[in-house]
């Protein structure tokens, strides 16, 4: 775990652990209060990170609109360069955007700054490399906003200090899961982090501590 950066991950999900339906519909699983909380996290962060799937499916702005604060630098993790160039992240100058791809990816010219990182044997970025790249730019307070695959990769790489899990009081029954960790054989191998819970409108916020640091 790096000691110069502070990384918070955030996921909003249903009671049965779904972050979207099978068709990809996710607006809005969580309530207004949870959305305000997410924007507050953005306002506190230097950079907000999302994966290629979330960028393509949601076309988010990743800006601060529901609270007062500065827009963070927007970071798109896109190892194969598959995110469309016409997304709001790449066409709006509201906040700076970094587009991270692998060495072999071909990307179109956009308003985003293109950065290249090496890939691991699975064709993915190492979360530590992403965090180091951001830290070298002075972006040390990092919010990993989604989706489930990206948040799971950062947690498994021991690259997340805190996880804010917002659980909405609804059952979707099927759809896209939130956290997708490597399977374990017995519960002795399960992570058992300390946590606190808070009401967030109709939702419940679980503040999960994943590192030994508290601030």
GROMACS .gro file of C-alpha atoms in nm:
model
  215
    1UNK     CA    1   0.000   0.000   0.000
    2UNK     CA    2   0.130   0.341  -0.097
    3UNK     CA    3   0.163   0.599   0.178
    4UNK     CA    4   0.159   0.921  -0.026
    5UNK     CA    5  -0.194   0.876  -0.161
    6UNK     CA    6  -0.535   0.829  -0.004
    7UNK     CA    7  -0.777   0.615  -0.204
    8UNK     CA    8  -1.151   0.585  -0.143
    9UNK     CA    9  -1.370   0.355  -0.352
   10UNK     CA   10  -1.746   0.401  -0.383
   11UNK     CA   11  -2.023   0.168  -0.502
   12UNK     CA   12  -2.401   0.204  -0.496
   13UNK     CA   13  -2.596  -0.120  -0.501
   14UNK     CA   14  -2.921  -0.298  -0.419
   15UNK     CA   15  -2.979  -0.522  -0.116
   16UNK     CA   16  -2.886  -0.822  -0.329
   17UNK     CA   17  -2.558  -0.668  -0.443
   18UNK     CA   18  -2.654  -0.548  -0.792
   19UNK     CA   19  -2.525  -0.223  -0.940
   20UNK     CA   20  -2.737  -0.240  -1.256
   21UNK     CA   21  -2.997  -0.455  -1.426
   22UNK     CA   22  -2.898  -0.711  -1.689
   23UNK     CA   23  -2.959  -0.447  -1.956
   24UNK     CA   24  -2.725  -0.207  -1.777
   25UNK     CA   25  -2.989   0.029  -1.636
   26UNK     CA   26  -2.869   0.183  -1.309
   27UNK     CA   27  -3.039   0.527  -1.279
   28UNK     CA   28  -3.108   0.547  -0.997
   29UNK     CA   29  -3.053   0.256  -0.762
   30UNK     CA   30  -2.964   0.488  -0.476
   31UNK     CA   31  -3.153   0.791  -0.353
   32UNK     CA   32  -3.088   1.164  -0.370
   33UNK     CA   33  -2.897   1.171  -0.040
   34UNK     CA   34  -2.656   0.908  -0.170
   35UNK     CA   35  -2.603   1.110  -0.487
   36UNK     CA   36  -2.520   1.415  -0.276
   37UNK     CA   37  -2.276   1.203  -0.075
   38UNK     CA   38  -2.106   1.089  -0.396
   39UNK     CA   39  -2.067   1.448  -0.515
   40UNK     CA   40  -1.924   1.540  -0.177
   41UNK     CA   41  -1.662   1.266  -0.223
   42UNK     CA   42  -1.581   1.407  -0.567
   43UNK     CA   43  -1.540   1.755  -0.421
   44UNK     CA   44  -1.290   1.618  -0.167
   45UNK     CA   45  -1.091   1.424  -0.427
   46UNK     CA   46  -0.812   1.538  -0.655
   47UNK     CA   47  -0.901   1.271  -0.911
   48UNK     CA   48  -1.199   1.047  -0.979
   49UNK     CA   49  -1.134   0.716  -1.157
   50UNK     CA   50  -1.371   0.500  -1.362
   51UNK     CA   51  -1.326   0.201  -1.589
   52UNK     CA   52  -1.396   0.174  -1.961
   53UNK     CA   53  -1.723  -0.015  -1.909
   54UNK     CA   54  -1.869   0.249  -1.680
   55UNK     CA   55  -1.756   0.531  -1.907
   56UNK     CA   56  -1.915   0.369  -2.212
   57UNK     CA   57  -2.240   0.261  -2.043
   58UNK     CA   58  -2.314   0.571  -1.833
   59UNK     CA   59  -2.144   0.857  -2.022
   60UNK     CA   60  -2.093   1.038  -1.688
   61UNK     CA   61  -1.975   1.394  -1.631
   62UNK     CA   62  -1.788   1.314  -1.306
   63UNK     CA   63  -1.824   1.675  -1.191
   64UNK     CA   64  -1.941   1.836  -0.866
   65UNK     CA   65  -2.296   1.967  -0.904
   66UNK     CA   66  -2.492   1.883  -0.587
   67UNK     CA   67  -2.248   2.039  -0.340
   68UNK     CA   68  -2.004   2.327  -0.340
   69UNK     CA   69  -1.653   2.229  -0.440
   70UNK     CA   70  -1.393   2.199  -0.711
   71UNK     CA   71  -1.429   1.950  -0.994
   72UNK     CA   72  -1.172   1.669  -0.968
   73UNK     CA   73  -0.953   1.556  -1.255
   74UNK     CA   74  -1.143   1.285  -1.441
   75UNK     CA   75  -0.955   0.963  -1.513
   76UNK     CA   76  -1.069   0.693  -1.756
   77UNK     CA   77  -0.899   0.353  -1.731
   78UNK     CA   78  -0.914   0.213  -2.085
   79UNK     CA   79  -0.643  -0.050  -2.146
   80UNK     CA   80  -0.757  -0.139  -2.500
   81UNK     CA   81  -0.869   0.209  -2.606
   82UNK     CA   82  -1.231   0.102  -2.656
   83UNK     CA   83  -1.410   0.401  -2.499
   84UNK     CA   84  -1.593   0.612  -2.762
   85UNK     CA   85  -1.433   0.947  -2.834
   86UNK     CA   86  -1.764   1.137  -2.828
   87UNK     CA   87  -1.834   1.088  -2.457
   88UNK     CA   88  -1.887   1.395  -2.238
   89UNK     CA   89  -1.562   1.319  -2.057
   90UNK     CA   90  -1.372   1.373  -2.381
   91UNK     CA   91  -1.571   1.661  -2.528
   92UNK     CA   92  -1.647   1.894  -2.237
   93UNK     CA   93  -1.382   2.126  -2.088
   94UNK     CA   94  -1.559   2.146  -1.750
   95UNK     CA   95  -1.275   1.956  -1.581
   96UNK     CA   96  -0.946   1.808  -1.702
   97UNK     CA   97  -0.958   1.447  -1.817
   98UNK     CA   98  -0.683   1.184  -1.834
   99UNK     CA   99  -0.735   0.893  -2.075
  100UNK     CA  100  -0.519   0.598  -1.970
  101UNK     CA  101  -0.454   0.329  -2.230
  102UNK     CA  102  -0.212   0.046  -2.294
  103UNK     CA  103   0.085   0.082  -2.531
  104UNK     CA  104  -0.090  -0.082  -2.828
  105UNK     CA  105  -0.417   0.111  -2.808
  106UNK     CA  106  -0.511   0.359  -3.080
  107UNK     CA  107  -0.712   0.658  -2.962
  108UNK     CA  108  -0.877   0.949  -3.139
  109UNK     CA  109  -0.782   1.309  -3.070
  110UNK     CA  110  -1.001   1.452  -2.792
  111UNK     CA  111  -0.984   1.719  -2.523
  112UNK     CA  112  -0.849   1.456  -2.283
  113UNK     CA  113  -0.480   1.410  -2.214
  114UNK     CA  114  -0.366   1.067  -2.332
  115UNK     CA  115  -0.140   0.870  -2.096
  116UNK     CA  116   0.013   0.527  -2.158
  117UNK     CA  117   0.069   0.264  -1.890
  118UNK     CA  118   0.203  -0.092  -1.916
  119UNK     CA  119  -0.037  -0.385  -1.894
  120UNK     CA  120  -0.008  -0.693  -1.675
  121UNK     CA  121  -0.035  -1.051  -1.803
  122UNK     CA  122  -0.414  -1.021  -1.797
  123UNK     CA  123  -0.413  -0.711  -2.017
  124UNK     CA  124  -0.507  -0.482  -1.729
  125UNK     CA  125  -0.337  -0.192  -1.552
  126UNK     CA  126  -0.182  -0.251  -1.213
  127UNK     CA  127  -0.374  -0.025  -0.972
  128UNK     CA  128  -0.045   0.080  -0.810
  129UNK     CA  129   0.072   0.215  -1.148
  130UNK     CA  130  -0.247   0.420  -1.187
  131UNK     CA  131  -0.211   0.564  -0.837
  132UNK     CA  132   0.159   0.640  -0.893
  133UNK     CA  133   0.085   0.820  -1.220
  134UNK     CA  134  -0.172   1.037  -1.045
  135UNK     CA  135   0.053   1.101  -0.745
  136UNK     CA  136   0.330   1.219  -0.978
  137UNK     CA  137   0.086   1.486  -1.098
  138UNK     CA  138   0.001   1.592  -0.744
  139UNK     CA  139  -0.331   1.406  -0.748
  140UNK     CA  140  -0.303   1.216  -0.420
  141UNK     CA  141  -0.665   1.208  -0.301
  142UNK     CA  142  -0.824   0.953  -0.533
  143UNK     CA  143  -1.187   0.842  -0.564
  144UNK     CA  144  -1.240   0.513  -0.749
  145UNK     CA  145  -1.603   0.551  -0.850
  146UNK     CA  146  -1.668   0.244  -1.059
  147UNK     CA  147  -1.772   0.022  -1.188
  148UNK     CA  148  -1.776  -0.299  -0.990
  149UNK     CA  149  -1.492  -0.461  -1.183
  150UNK     CA  150  -1.261  -0.161  -1.140
  151UNK     CA  151  -1.337  -0.121  -0.769
  152UNK     CA  152  -1.283  -0.495  -0.717
  153UNK     CA  153  -0.946  -0.483  -0.894
  154UNK     CA  154  -0.828  -0.196  -0.676
  155UNK     CA  155  -0.943  -0.369  -0.356
  156UNK     CA  156  -0.776  -0.698  -0.449
  157UNK     CA  157  -0.455  -0.510  -0.524
  158UNK     CA  158  -0.463  -0.367  -0.169
  159UNK     CA  159  -0.487  -0.023  -0.324
  160UNK     CA  160  -0.796   0.109  -0.141
  161UNK     CA  161  -0.796   0.269   0.205
  162UNK     CA  162  -1.172   0.311   0.245
  163UNK     CA  163  -1.477   0.168   0.070
  164UNK     CA  164  -1.807   0.355   0.084
  165UNK     CA  165  -2.079   0.104   0.001
  166UNK     CA  166  -2.424   0.258  -0.038
  167UNK     CA  167  -2.700  -0.002  -0.017
  168UNK     CA  168  -3.049   0.082  -0.140
  169UNK     CA  169  -3.365  -0.088  -0.006
  170UNK     CA  170  -3.460  -0.272  -0.322
  171UNK     CA  171  -3.414  -0.620  -0.472
  172UNK     CA  172  -3.322  -0.637  -0.840
  173UNK     CA  173  -3.296  -1.016  -0.848
  174UNK     CA  174  -3.055  -1.038  -1.140
  175UNK     CA  175  -2.814  -0.804  -1.312
  176UNK     CA  176  -2.461  -0.680  -1.282
  177UNK     CA  177  -2.292  -0.760  -0.949
  178UNK     CA  178  -2.103  -0.504  -0.744
  179UNK     CA  179  -1.785  -0.647  -0.596
  180UNK     CA  180  -1.644  -0.941  -0.791
  181UNK     CA  181  -1.354  -1.081  -0.594
  182UNK     CA  182  -1.143  -1.389  -0.665
  183UNK     CA  183  -1.331  -1.696  -0.535
  184UNK     CA  184  -1.221  -1.839  -0.199
  185UNK     CA  185  -1.262  -2.193  -0.066
  186UNK     CA  186  -1.335  -2.125   0.299
  187UNK     CA  187  -1.454  -1.832   0.508
  188UNK     CA  188  -1.117  -1.821   0.685
  189UNK     CA  189  -0.986  -1.649   0.370
  190UNK     CA  190  -1.256  -1.383   0.367
  191UNK     CA  191  -1.173  -1.019   0.434
  192UNK     CA  192  -1.313  -0.905   0.769
  193UNK     CA  193  -1.267  -0.526   0.771
  194UNK     CA  194  -1.387  -0.294   1.042
  195UNK     CA  195  -1.675  -0.070   0.944
  196UNK     CA  196  -1.940   0.176   1.052
  197UNK     CA  197  -2.288   0.225   0.911
  198UNK     CA  198  -2.493   0.541   0.867
  199UNK     CA  199  -2.836   0.629   0.736
  200UNK     CA  200  -2.822   0.812   0.406
  201UNK     CA  201  -3.182   0.895   0.329
  202UNK     CA  202  -3.351   0.560   0.261
  203UNK     CA  203  -3.011   0.403   0.188
  204UNK     CA  204  -2.748   0.266   0.428
  205UNK     CA  205  -2.388   0.379   0.397
  206UNK     CA  206  -2.124   0.127   0.503
  207UNK     CA  207  -1.790   0.298   0.570
  208UNK     CA  208  -1.544   0.008   0.534
  209UNK     CA  209  -1.183   0.042   0.650
  210UNK     CA  210  -0.949  -0.151   0.421
  211UNK     CA  211  -0.612  -0.019   0.539
  212UNK     CA  212  -0.448   0.038   0.873
  213UNK     CA  213  -0.469   0.414   0.832
  214UNK     CA  214  -0.769   0.609   0.957
  215UNK     CA  215  -0.713   0.942   0.781
   0.00000   0.00000   0.00000
